Amino acid sequence: MQREDYIAQFQAECYLPAATAAMKRFMISYTDHAEQIHKTVIGQFDAFFRCIARLQERKLMDAVHSVAISFPYSSLLCGDPCMMFEVYPDFPFFAPKLVQEIFSATWIFLDWNEFYEDLFARTQKLGLSTVVRPPYIKSSMWDVARYMLHFASTFVKAKMVDVEQLSSFKAMRKAAVFRVTFGEYMDWQRLIYAQLPPIDIFNCDEHEALTFRLFSSAVYESKSFDNLQLDDAQFESCIFRNCSFKNSKLRDAKFEGCDFENCRFEQVRLDGARFSGSKLLNVEMCEIKTNCMIADPNTILGGFTTTDFINCFFENVSITKSDYSASQFQGCQAKHLTADASELSSGLELLLTQG
């Protein structure tokens, strides 16, 4: 066989099964240690923000524009995985950092050595080790590392709900545009939190980003929220009457104390969205998606978030052809709630018995 044939066999019979097994272990580990990891991450955020707040109290630092959380792969090579928390005057890495703290992050790549040992053993078993040497095996592992880091970014992003409640976060002075990103050091950074100036959805430049915006006490009547990307947007005490939401993305969006009357949701991404203290009256939901683990080229890896309805009231609400498998319903009440040709979570099935 030619070298290319050996590599192809390695990819198909060694790398793919070993990588799949590694990702399964990774997910199980996250699930089994979720509470501990949560406390670790929140504690590191708290420690870093306290440091910034103290510097600001001493007038040694101005309002913060950008906090970047980065994972340097060199720390994994050295066997001591860590995350770097840094403050930048604007976008990360385009100017010198203002403050840096380094925290241990062993939870991101648990069982990394086991992944290598599995790959090496599979290679030897097939007699490929004379061509596929350890340096090549180790270099092939970085694709999985990036995959896992994207996954970790979703985990950390989900924790920003609790980070926002920290007294240290509230004490830290933030600029009019404030961002928190997570990613590889000196490479890609995913936006996981932002505080941005207010904007009018229907009276702004078409290229203006609507994600991570706050909309408060707005009344929307006979409006079409069609083909909009409103991921991570936050709506507080808003009213939606006779509105349509079609082919729009509301991933990780939050609706606090909002009312929906005579509205229709169609082909809408709701994975990670949260409805709290909201009322849905005469609402149709068709082809709704809540499960971010279903294959979709537009989905950044997820798995730690659900579509949550907390203390909501449903009346004359119909759900059809939708995937509500990744949804939770807590403290909700329903009257005339129906579901047809849809995948339901246990929480929604229980609520249906009321309606």
XYZ file of N, CA, C and O in Angstrom, residues 122-270:
596
model
N -5.061 1.378 18.662
C -5.768 0.988 17.440
C -4.797 0.950 16.248
O -4.902 0.066 15.383
N -3.886 1.895 16.216
C -2.908 1.949 15.121
C -1.998 0.720 15.137
O -1.728 0.111 14.093
N -1.541 0.358 16.326
C -0.685 -0.815 16.445
C -1.429 -2.102 16.103
O -0.882 -2.994 15.445
N -2.672 -2.195 16.537
C -3.460 -3.409 16.311
C -3.643 -3.692 14.822
O -3.664 -4.860 14.397
N -3.734 -2.615 14.015
C -3.918 -2.778 12.575
C -2.592 -2.829 11.824
O -2.568 -2.887 10.592
N -1.478 -2.780 12.569
C -0.170 -2.847 11.934
C 0.176 -1.618 11.119
O 0.912 -1.706 10.127
N -0.339 -0.455 11.544
C -0.092 0.789 10.810
C 1.024 1.625 11.423
O 1.392 2.668 10.891
N 1.572 1.168 12.555
C 2.505 2.010 13.309
C 3.829 2.260 12.590
O 4.552 3.197 12.932
N 4.155 1.438 11.593
C 5.408 1.678 10.852
C 5.290 2.906 9.953
O 6.303 3.506 9.584
N 4.060 3.281 9.589
C 3.839 4.445 8.727
C 3.215 5.592 9.519
O 3.631 6.752 9.409
N 2.221 5.267 10.342
C 1.530 6.291 11.133
C 2.243 6.387 12.475
O 1.979 5.621 13.407
N 3.154 7.348 12.579
C 4.000 7.486 13.754
C 3.337 8.364 14.815
O 2.390 9.122 14.527
N 3.807 8.306 16.084
C 3.219 9.099 17.166
C 3.073 10.593 16.872
O 2.041 11.179 17.224
N 4.073 11.265 16.232
C 3.869 12.695 15.943
C 2.637 12.953 15.076
O 1.906 13.939 15.290
N 2.397 12.072 14.087
C 1.221 12.242 13.227
C -0.053 11.979 14.025
O -1.059 12.698 13.874
N -0.029 10.977 14.884
C -1.199 10.658 15.707
C -1.547 11.852 16.591
O -2.711 12.249 16.700
N -0.528 12.447 17.221
C -0.771 13.585 18.107
C -1.295 14.797 17.345
O -2.180 15.515 17.818
N -0.767 15.011 16.136
C -1.234 16.165 15.358
C -2.683 15.984 14.920
O -3.434 16.957 14.803
N -3.100 14.736 14.687
C -4.482 14.486 14.265
C -5.479 14.775 15.373
O -6.665 14.990 15.110
N -5.012 14.797 16.610
C -5.907 14.990 17.746
C -6.396 16.421 17.878
O -7.389 16.681 18.560
N -5.734 17.369 17.219
C -6.097 18.779 17.420
C -7.460 19.136 16.844
O -8.104 20.080 17.295
N -7.914 18.386 15.835
C -9.264 18.637 15.324
C -10.306 18.366 16.406
O -11.275 19.116 16.555
N -10.092 17.302 17.162
C -11.006 16.997 18.262
C -10.880 18.039 19.365
O -11.871 18.424 19.999
N -9.661 18.519 19.597
C -9.456 19.542 20.622
C -10.267 20.799 20.300
O -10.914 21.380 21.183
N -10.249 21.211 19.042
C -11.020 22.401 18.658
C -12.516 22.150 18.808
O -13.260 23.017 19.267
N -12.940 20.945 18.438
C -14.342 20.560 18.587
C -14.757 20.661 20.056
O -15.798 21.221 20.405
N -13.927 20.111 20.929
C -14.226 20.117 22.359
C -14.224 21.531 22.926
O -15.008 21.857 23.822
N -13.351 22.386 22.403
C -13.291 23.754 22.900
C -14.538 24.538 22.494
O -15.043 25.355 23.259
N -15.051 24.283 21.282
C -16.325 24.882 20.891
C -17.427 24.430 21.846
O -18.281 25.211 22.254
N -17.388 23.152 22.176
C -18.373 22.605 23.102
C -18.255 23.300 24.464
O -19.260 23.670 25.083
N -17.026 23.470 24.930
C -16.798 24.132 26.212
C -17.287 25.581 26.183
O -17.786 26.099 27.185
N -17.164 26.237 25.029
C -17.627 27.621 24.928
C -19.134 27.711 25.137
O -19.630 28.673 25.723
N -19.869 26.696 24.672
C -21.310 26.671 24.892
C -21.623 26.469 26.364
O -22.545 27.088 26.909
N -20.845 25.633 27.022
C -21.027 25.407 28.454
C -20.802 26.704 29.234
O -21.616 27.086 30.078
N -19.708 27.390 28.947
C -19.401 28.638 29.652
C -20.450 29.705 29.318
O -20.870 30.466 30.195
N -20.874 29.751 28.079
C -21.891 30.726 27.666
C -23.172 30.551 28.467
O -23.804 31.520 28.885
N -23.551 29.297 28.696
C -24.762 29.027 29.468
C -24.626 29.521 30.911
O -25.617 29.899 31.542
N -23.406 29.556 31.426
C -23.183 29.981 32.808
C -23.199 31.504 32.978
O -23.190 32.005 34.097
N -23.211 32.247 31.866
C -23.203 33.702 31.970
C -24.460 34.240 32.636
O -24.484 35.355 33.145
N -25.523 33.441 32.653
C -26.746 33.841 33.363
C -26.433 34.054 34.843
O -26.900 35.011 35.466
N -25.622 33.156 35.411
C -25.249 33.277 36.825
C -24.116 34.281 37.029
O -24.056 34.959 38.058
N -23.214 34.366 36.052
C -22.122 35.338 36.151
C -22.675 36.751 36.261
O -22.181 37.582 37.030
N -23.732 37.031 35.504
C -24.328 38.364 35.483
C -24.865 38.778 36.851
O -24.995 39.972 37.148
N -25.166 37.796 37.704
C -25.720 38.092 39.025
C -24.642 38.302 40.094
O -24.955 38.688 41.222
N -23.387 38.077 39.748
C -22.309 38.244 40.723
C -22.183 39.703 41.145
O -22.260 40.610 40.317
N -21.950 39.931 42.426
C -21.757 41.296 42.918
C -20.510 41.920 42.298
O -20.468 43.123 42.035
N -19.500 41.098 42.024
C -18.267 41.612 41.428
C -18.522 42.067 39.995
O -17.960 43.073 39.540
N -19.398 41.347 39.269
C -19.741 41.731 37.900
C -20.498 43.058 37.912
O -20.245 43.943 37.076
N -21.402 43.205 38.851
C -22.183 44.444 38.947
C -21.308 45.621 39.376
O -21.537 46.755 38.952
N -20.312 45.340 40.203
C -19.440 46.415 40.690
C -18.463 46.895 39.626
O -18.031 48.053 39.637
N -18.098 46.035 38.715
C -17.138 46.390 37.667
C -17.762 47.394 36.702
O -18.852 47.184 36.180
N -17.076 48.495 36.460
C -17.573 49.509 35.515
C -17.335 49.031 34.090
O -16.217 48.679 33.716
N -18.409 49.039 33.320
C -18.350 48.543 31.945
C -18.619 49.672 30.960
O -19.415 50.574 31.243
N -17.974 49.611 29.818
C -18.166 50.625 28.777
C -19.548 50.471 28.149
O -20.255 49.491 28.390
N -19.934 51.450 27.319
C -21.241 51.399 26.662
C -21.373 50.137 25.816
O -22.459 49.573 25.676
N -20.260 49.705 25.232
C -20.222 48.426 24.515
C -19.285 47.504 25.281
O -18.080 47.747 25.358
N -19.859 46.460 25.858
C -19.074 45.532 26.684
C -19.289 44.120 26.164
O -20.415 43.699 25.906
N -18.186 43.371 25.998
C -18.258 42.019 25.455
C -17.417 41.053 26.288
O -16.378 41.430 26.821
N -17.890 39.810 26.332
C -17.109 38.704 26.875
C -17.031 37.646 25.784
O -18.055 37.246 25.223
N -15.812 37.209 25.458
C -15.627 36.204 24.416
C -14.878 35.002 24.978
O -14.217 35.083 26.015
N -14.987 33.887 24.265
C -14.320 32.657 24.680
C -13.782 31.967 23.425
O -14.480 31.865 22.415
N -12.541 31.468 23.494
C -12.007 30.766 22.328
C -10.563 30.371 22.488
O -10.045 30.236 23.602
N -9.894 30.220 21.364
C -8.482 29.861 21.366
C -7.626 31.115 21.556
O -7.987 32.196 21.091
N -6.516 30.956 22.206
C -5.627 32.089 22.419
C -5.024 32.548 21.096
O -4.503 31.754 20.324
N -5.129 33.838 20.833
C -4.625 34.466 19.611
C -5.261 33.890 18.349
O -4.657 33.873 17.280
N -6.490 33.403 18.489
C -7.197 32.842 17.332
C -8.679 33.169 17.483
O -9.019 34.246 17.953
N -9.551 32.239 17.094
C -10.982 32.532 17.097
C -11.498 32.811 18.501
O -11.041 32.238 19.481
N -12.467 33.713 18.565
C -13.143 34.037 19.808
C -14.646 34.075 19.547
O -15.116 34.751 18.635
N -15.379 33.342 20.332
C -16.840 33.312 20.213
C -17.451 34.274 21.221
O -17.111 34.251 22.400
N -18.360 35.125 20.770
C -19.051 36.052 21.664
C -20.015 35.271 22.543
O -20.914 34.592 22.039
N -19.840 35.336 23.857
C -20.717 34.600 24.760
C -21.559 35.512 25.637
O -22.488 35.051 26.306
N -21.244 36.804 25.645
C -22.044 37.759 26.424
C -21.754 39.162 25.924
O -20.632 39.463 25.509
N -22.773 40.015 25.942
C -22.556 41.403 25.530
C -23.608 42.310 26.140
O -24.753 41.907 26.378
N -23.203 43.536 26.416
C -24.115 44.617 26.772
C -23.908 45.695 25.722
O -22.820 46.264 25.617
N -24.963 45.945 24.932
C -24.863 46.845 23.796
C -25.878 47.976 23.903
O -26.890 47.844 24.600
N -25.657 49.088 23.202
C -26.604 50.203 23.230
C -27.970 49.767 22.696
O -28.060 48.845 21.881
N -29.052 50.417 23.149
C -30.393 50.057 22.671
C -30.549 50.322 21.181
O -29.838 51.150 20.606
N -31.498 49.602 20.570
C -31.724 49.724 19.141
C -33.196 49.442 18.855
O -33.866 48.723 19.620
N -33.722 50.007 17.782
C -35.096 49.768 17.355
C -35.059 48.719 16.244
O -34.471 48.948 15.187
N -35.691 47.575 16.482
C -35.648 46.481 15.510
C -36.128 46.917 14.135
O -35.565 46.537 13.107
N -37.175 47.751 14.111
C -37.800 48.106 12.837
C -37.431 49.507 12.343
O -38.046 50.038 11.434
N -36.436 50.094 12.963
C -35.978 51.410 12.532
C -34.473 51.505 12.727
O -33.972 52.352 13.469
N -33.762 50.624 12.042
C -32.307 50.620 12.139
C -31.729 50.157 10.815
O -32.435 49.649 9.939
N -30.441 50.364 10.669
C -29.758 49.924 9.457
C -29.877 48.404 9.334
O -29.743 47.682 10.315
N -30.128 47.915 8.129
C -30.345 46.490 7.928
C -29.128 45.648 8.283
O -29.250 44.442 8.510
N -27.954 46.260 8.322
C -26.740 45.532 8.665
C -26.438 45.599 10.167
O -25.455 45.013 10.623
N -27.276 46.293 10.927
C -27.062 46.430 12.366
C -27.391 45.104 13.052
O -28.462 44.521 12.844
N -26.478 44.615 13.870
C -26.694 43.343 14.562
C -27.771 43.498 15.634
O -27.790 44.477 16.381
N -28.661 42.513 15.697
C -29.735 42.520 16.691
C -29.454 41.546 17.830
O -30.202 41.510 18.806
N -28.411 40.761 17.693
C -28.076 39.804 18.747
C -27.563 40.529 19.992
O -26.971 41.602 19.915
N -27.825 39.930 21.146
C -27.385 40.453 22.442
C -27.963 41.844 22.759
O -27.415 42.553 23.604
N -29.048 42.227 22.126
C -29.653 43.526 22.416
C -30.723 43.380 23.494
O -31.330 42.330 23.669
N -30.963 44.478 24.194
C -32.000 44.524 25.222
C -33.170 45.360 24.712
O -32.995 46.491 24.261
N -34.377 44.790 24.787
C -35.595 45.490 24.397
C -36.526 45.486 25.606
O -36.927 44.426 26.087
N -36.860 46.656 26.087
C -37.621 46.758 27.328
C -38.911 47.552 27.143
O -38.916 48.624 26.517
N -40.009 46.989 27.673
C -41.325 47.660 27.697
C -41.785 48.124 26.318
O -42.440 49.160 26.184
N -41.450 47.370 25.290
C -41.864 47.718 23.927
C -43.191 47.035 23.599
O -43.480 45.941 24.091
N -43.989 47.689 22.771
C -45.249 47.115 22.299
C -45.145 46.917 20.793
O -44.948 47.874 20.040
N -45.239 45.670 20.364
C -45.154 45.342 18.946
C -46.525 44.847 18.485
O -47.018 43.834 18.978
N -47.114 45.564 17.554
C -48.443 45.193 17.062
C -48.407 45.022 15.550
O -47.931 45.899 14.824
N -48.879 43.842 15.092
C -48.910 43.516 13.658
C -47.528 43.674 13.021
O -47.384 44.234 11.933
N -46.515 43.185 13.719
C -45.156 43.250 13.211
C -44.706 41.860 12.731
O -45.118 40.835 13.266
N -43.839 41.858 11.732
C -43.295 40.610 11.204
C -41.836 40.464 11.621
O -40.968 41.171 11.112
N -41.591 39.567 12.549
C -40.232 39.277 12.982
C -39.718 38.113 12.127
O -39.331 37.066 12.639
N -39.752 38.293 10.819
C -39.419 37.226 9.897
C -37.970 37.336 9.423
O -37.469 38.438 9.169
N -37.307 36.190 9.332
C -35.933 36.116 8.817
C -34.965 36.995 9.611
O -34.042 37.589 9.052
N -35.179 37.070 10.916
C -34.314 37.887 11.767
C -33.441 36.989 12.641
O -33.837 35.893 13.024
N -32.263 37.472 12.932
C -31.385 36.771 13.851
C -31.367 37.539 15.160
O -30.731 38.583 15.279
N -32.091 37.003 16.130
C -32.239 37.647 17.434
C -31.651 36.768 18.536
O -32.106 36.792 19.675
N -30.630 36.011 18.190
C -29.972 35.167 19.187
C -29.482 36.016 20.352
O -28.923 37.106 20.167
N -29.724 35.504 21.567
C -29.243 36.149 22.800
C -29.882 37.503 23.056
O -29.443 38.244 23.953
N -30.902 37.872 22.296
C -31.615 39.122 22.586
C -32.414 38.946 23.870
O -32.783 37.829 24.249
N -32.669 40.044 24.549
C -33.411 39.992 25.803
C -34.600 40.946 25.725
O -34.440 42.144 25.481
N -35.795 40.396 25.912
C -37.033 41.184 25.881
C -37.613 41.212 27.291
O -37.885 40.165 27.875
N -37.783 42.411 27.829
C -38.325 42.560 29.175
C -39.643 43.330 29.126
O -39.715 44.432 28.584
N -40.697 42.721 29.680
C -42.018 43.368 29.781
C -42.496 43.902 28.436
O -43.013 45.019 28.340
N -42.323 43.115 27.385
C -42.757 43.509 26.041
C -44.085 42.830 25.692
O -44.413 41.765 26.213
N -44.839 43.467 24.803
C -46.125 42.937 24.354
C -46.066 42.704 22.851
O -45.641 43.591 22.093
N -46.475 41.519 22.415
C -46.502 41.169 21.000
C -47.951 40.825 20.630
O -48.508 39.848 21.145
N -48.562 41.645 19.785
C -49.946 41.397 19.352
C -49.992 41.206 17.840
O -49.442 42.024 17.097
N -50.632 40.133 17.405
C -50.795 39.865 15.978
C -49.445 39.894 15.235
O -49.327 40.472 14.154
N -48.445 39.282 15.829
C -47.102 39.289 15.236
C -46.753 37.904 14.688
O -47.281 36.884 15.137
N -45.889 37.900 13.706
C -45.425 36.640 13.138
C -43.919 36.513 13.321
O -43.186 37.494 13.208
N -43.480 35.298 13.622
C -42.063 34.972 13.725
C -41.839 33.804 12.775
O -42.237 32.677 13.074
N -41.261 34.067 11.620
C -41.061 33.011 10.636
C -39.600 32.951 10.193
O -39.000 33.963 9.850
N -39.063 31.732 10.212
C -37.680 31.505 9.770
C -36.697 32.433 10.489
O -35.758 32.957 9.896
N -36.935 32.618 11.774
C -36.058 33.490 12.576
C -35.309 32.663 13.614
O -35.714 31.554 13.962
N -34.212 33.238 14.104
C -33.396 32.569 15.115
C -33.516 33.331 16.434
O -33.199 34.513 16.514
N -33.986 32.609 17.450
C -34.115 33.173 18.792
C -33.362 32.287 19.785
O -33.788 32.090 20.913
N -32.204 31.778 19.339
C -31.416 30.906 20.195
C -30.866 31.670 21.393
O -30.308 32.753 21.248
N -31.086 31.117 22.576
C -30.615 31.720 23.835
C -31.238 33.085 24.092
O -30.721 33.866 24.908
N -32.328 33.400 23.416
C -33.026 34.664 23.685
C -33.794 34.533 25.003
O -34.143 33.429 25.437
N -34.083 35.670 25.630
C -34.795 35.671 26.911
C -36.018 36.577 26.812
O -35.934 37.700 26.317
N -37.130 36.062 27.301
C -38.383 36.819 27.347
C -38.846 36.851 28.799
O -39.305 35.846 29.336
N -38.696 37.990 29.435
C -39.045 38.140 30.841
C -40.336 38.955 30.958
O -40.387 40.119 30.584
N -41.396 38.329 31.470
C -42.651 39.039 31.682
C -43.261 39.575 30.400
O -43.809 40.683 30.389
N -43.203 38.808 29.317
C -43.728 39.255 28.020
C -45.081 38.599 27.725
O -45.369 37.497 28.200
N -45.912 39.284 26.943
C -47.212 38.769 26.537
C -47.242 38.571 25.029
O -46.821 39.464 24.269
N -47.728 37.407 24.593
C -47.902 37.111 23.172
C -49.392 36.857 22.927
O -49.970 35.934 23.507
N -50.002 37.684 22.083
C -51.424 37.545 21.795
C -51.636 37.421 20.286
O -51.169 38.270 19.512
N -52.301 36.334 19.876
C -52.597 36.112 18.458
C -51.320 36.148 17.609
O -51.249 36.864 16.604
N -50.338 35.389 18.014
C -49.056 35.360 17.302
C -48.822 33.972 16.695
O -49.400 32.974 17.132
N -47.960 33.943 15.689
C -47.607 32.671 15.054
C -46.093 32.547 14.951
O -45.418 33.460 14.461
N -45.571 31.401 15.413
C -44.157 31.066 15.284
C -44.048 29.936 14.268
O -44.681 28.889 14.430
N -43.239 30.130 13.232
C -43.092 29.112 12.205
C -41.627 28.983 11.787
O -40.965 29.968 11.484
N -41.118 27.759 11.819
C -39.728 27.478 11.463
C -38.767 28.384 12.247
O -37.873 29.024 11.694
N -38.956 28.396 13.546
C -38.151 29.248 14.424
C -37.219 28.397 15.269
O -37.590 27.339 15.766
N -35.975 28.850 15.411
C -35.000 28.208 16.298
C -35.161 28.804 17.693
O -34.909 29.981 17.907
N -35.555 27.949 18.640
C -35.730 28.394 20.015
C -34.759 27.704 20.968
O -34.919 27.820 22.177
